[in-house]
Amino acid sequence: MTFKRKIQTCSYVTSSEGKTRSHADQGILVFALAALVVVAIARPDSPPTYGYSPPTPSYAPAKYDFNYAVNDPPSGNDFGHQEARDGDNTQGSYYVLLPDGRLQRVTYNVNGDSGYVADVTYEGEAQYPTPKASYGPPQPSYKPPTPSYA
């Protein structure tokens, strides 16, 4: 029985400071230094910029006027709104047909820092009709099948 033994050789280098290092240690140092250089070069000089700039605020006084109305008798919808604004002065009104048959109308204004000042009125008499029974026993919506024997 024979044994063979492999002997690894390693060469050492002595640095100018008098420290002894192997070639493997020097390879690791060269790799670490190269990685540090790559990271330093890849670092951006400034934060990324985007393709738009933030909008510049507009401080002009608000001025608008709008209105709309909906009247749909089959669904029972009847409502509308009107408003006008010029700077800090706002005036408007809105209305809605209530389920009890009355029309609720709100007229409002805002002048500067005075807040929302509303005047609420009701037109008509509230009506509560007695409901009619609009249902009865269910009616079949199909003709029962006739039996057939083969």
Coordinates of C-alpha atoms in Angstrom, one line a residue:
M1 CA 0.0 0.0 0.0
T2 CA 1.5 3.3 -1.0
F3 CA 0.4 6.8 0.0
K4 CA 0.9 9.7 -2.1
R5 CA 0.8 13.1 -0.6
K6 CA 0.3 16.2 -2.6
I7 CA 2.1 19.2 -1.3
Q8 CA 0.8 22.6 -2.2
T9 CA 3.2 25.4 -2.6
C10 CA 2.4 29.0 -1.8
S11 CA 4.7 31.9 -2.4
Y12 CA 4.8 34.8 -0.1
V13 CA 5.6 38.5 -0.8
T14 CA 7.0 40.9 1.7
S15 CA 5.6 44.4 1.5
S16 CA 7.5 47.6 2.0
E17 CA 6.1 47.8 5.6
G18 CA 7.7 44.5 6.3
K19 CA 4.5 42.4 6.4
T20 CA 4.4 39.1 4.6
R21 CA 1.4 38.2 2.5
S22 CA 0.5 35.4 0.1
H23 CA -0.4 35.9 -3.5
A24 CA -4.0 34.8 -2.7
D25 CA -4.3 37.6 -0.1
Q26 CA -3.0 40.1 -2.6
G27 CA -5.6 38.9 -5.2
I28 CA -8.4 39.6 -2.7
L29 CA -7.1 43.1 -2.0
V30 CA -6.9 43.8 -5.8
F31 CA -10.4 42.6 -6.3
A32 CA -11.7 44.7 -3.3
L33 CA -10.0 47.8 -4.6
A34 CA -11.4 47.2 -8.1
A35 CA -14.9 46.8 -6.8
L36 CA -14.6 50.0 -4.8
V37 CA -13.5 51.9 -7.9
V38 CA -16.4 50.6 -9.9
V39 CA -18.9 51.6 -7.2
A40 CA -17.4 55.1 -7.0
I41 CA -17.6 55.6 -10.8
A42 CA -21.2 54.2 -11.0
R43 CA -22.5 56.6 -8.3
P44 CA -24.6 59.4 -9.8
D45 CA -23.4 63.0 -9.3
S46 CA -26.9 64.4 -8.6
P47 CA -30.4 62.9 -7.9
P48 CA -32.4 61.8 -10.9
T49 CA -34.5 64.5 -12.7
Y50 CA -37.9 63.8 -14.2
G51 CA -39.4 65.0 -17.5
Y52 CA -41.8 67.5 -15.9
S53 CA -41.6 70.5 -13.6
P54 CA -44.1 71.2 -10.8
P55 CA -46.9 73.5 -11.8
T56 CA -46.6 77.1 -10.9
P57 CA -49.4 78.2 -8.6
S58 CA -51.9 80.6 -9.9
Y59 CA -53.1 83.2 -7.5
A60 CA -55.7 85.0 -9.6
P61 CA -59.0 85.5 -7.9
A62 CA -61.6 82.8 -8.7
K63 CA -64.4 83.8 -11.2
Y64 CA -67.0 81.4 -12.5
D65 CA -70.7 80.9 -13.1
F66 CA -72.5 77.5 -13.6
N67 CA -75.9 76.0 -13.4
Y68 CA -77.7 72.7 -14.1
A69 CA -81.1 71.2 -13.7
V70 CA -82.6 67.7 -13.9
N71 CA -86.3 67.0 -14.3
D72 CA -87.2 63.4 -15.0
P73 CA -90.9 62.7 -14.1
P74 CA -90.7 58.9 -14.7
S75 CA -88.1 58.5 -12.0
G76 CA -89.4 61.3 -9.8
N77 CA -86.0 63.2 -10.0
D78 CA -86.3 67.0 -10.0
F79 CA -83.2 69.0 -8.7
G80 CA -80.9 71.7 -9.8
H81 CA -78.0 74.0 -8.8
Q82 CA -76.8 77.5 -9.7
E83 CA -73.7 79.3 -8.4
A84 CA -71.7 82.4 -9.3
R85 CA -68.3 83.4 -7.8
D86 CA -66.2 86.5 -8.2
G87 CA -63.2 86.6 -5.9
D88 CA -64.3 86.1 -2.3
N89 CA -68.0 86.7 -3.1
T90 CA -70.1 83.5 -3.8
Q91 CA -73.8 83.4 -4.4
G92 CA -76.0 80.4 -5.3
S93 CA -79.0 78.2 -4.8
Y94 CA -80.0 74.6 -5.2
Y95 CA -83.3 72.8 -5.0
V96 CA -84.6 69.3 -4.8
L97 CA -88.1 67.7 -4.9
L98 CA -88.5 65.8 -1.7
P99 CA -90.3 62.4 -1.5
D100 CA -93.2 64.0 0.4
G101 CA -93.9 66.3 -2.6
R102 CA -92.4 69.5 -1.2
L103 CA -89.7 71.4 -3.0
Q104 CA -86.7 72.3 -0.8
R105 CA -84.9 75.4 -1.9
V106 CA -81.6 76.6 -0.4
T107 CA -80.2 80.1 -1.3
Y108 CA -76.8 80.8 0.1
N109 CA -73.9 83.3 -0.1
V110 CA -70.4 83.6 1.1
N111 CA -68.7 87.0 1.3
G112 CA -65.0 86.8 2.3
D113 CA -64.5 85.3 5.7
S114 CA -68.2 85.6 6.7
G115 CA -68.8 81.9 6.3
Y116 CA -71.6 80.0 4.6
V117 CA -75.0 81.8 5.1
A118 CA -78.0 79.8 3.9
D119 CA -81.7 80.4 3.8
V120 CA -83.7 77.2 3.5
T121 CA -87.4 77.3 2.3
Y122 CA -90.0 74.7 1.5
E123 CA -92.7 75.1 -1.1
G124 CA -95.9 73.1 -1.1
E125 CA -97.6 70.8 1.4
A126 CA -96.2 67.5 2.6
Q127 CA -98.4 64.7 1.3
Y128 CA -98.4 61.2 2.6
P129 CA -100.8 59.1 0.5
T130 CA -102.0 55.8 1.8
P131 CA -100.1 53.1 -0.1
K132 CA -102.1 50.8 -2.3
A133 CA -101.4 47.1 -2.3
S134 CA -100.0 46.5 -5.7
Y135 CA -99.3 42.8 -5.2
G136 CA -101.3 39.7 -4.8
P137 CA -100.7 36.0 -5.0
P138 CA -98.0 35.1 -7.4
Q139 CA -99.0 34.1 -10.9
P140 CA -97.1 31.4 -12.7
S141 CA -95.1 32.8 -15.6
Y142 CA -95.0 29.5 -17.5
K143 CA -97.4 26.8 -18.5
P144 CA -96.9 23.6 -16.5
P145 CA -95.5 20.8 -18.6
T146 CA -97.8 18.1 -19.9
P147 CA -96.6 14.6 -18.9
S148 CA -95.5 12.4 -21.8
Y149 CA -94.9 8.6 -21.5
A150 CA -92.7 6.9 -23.9

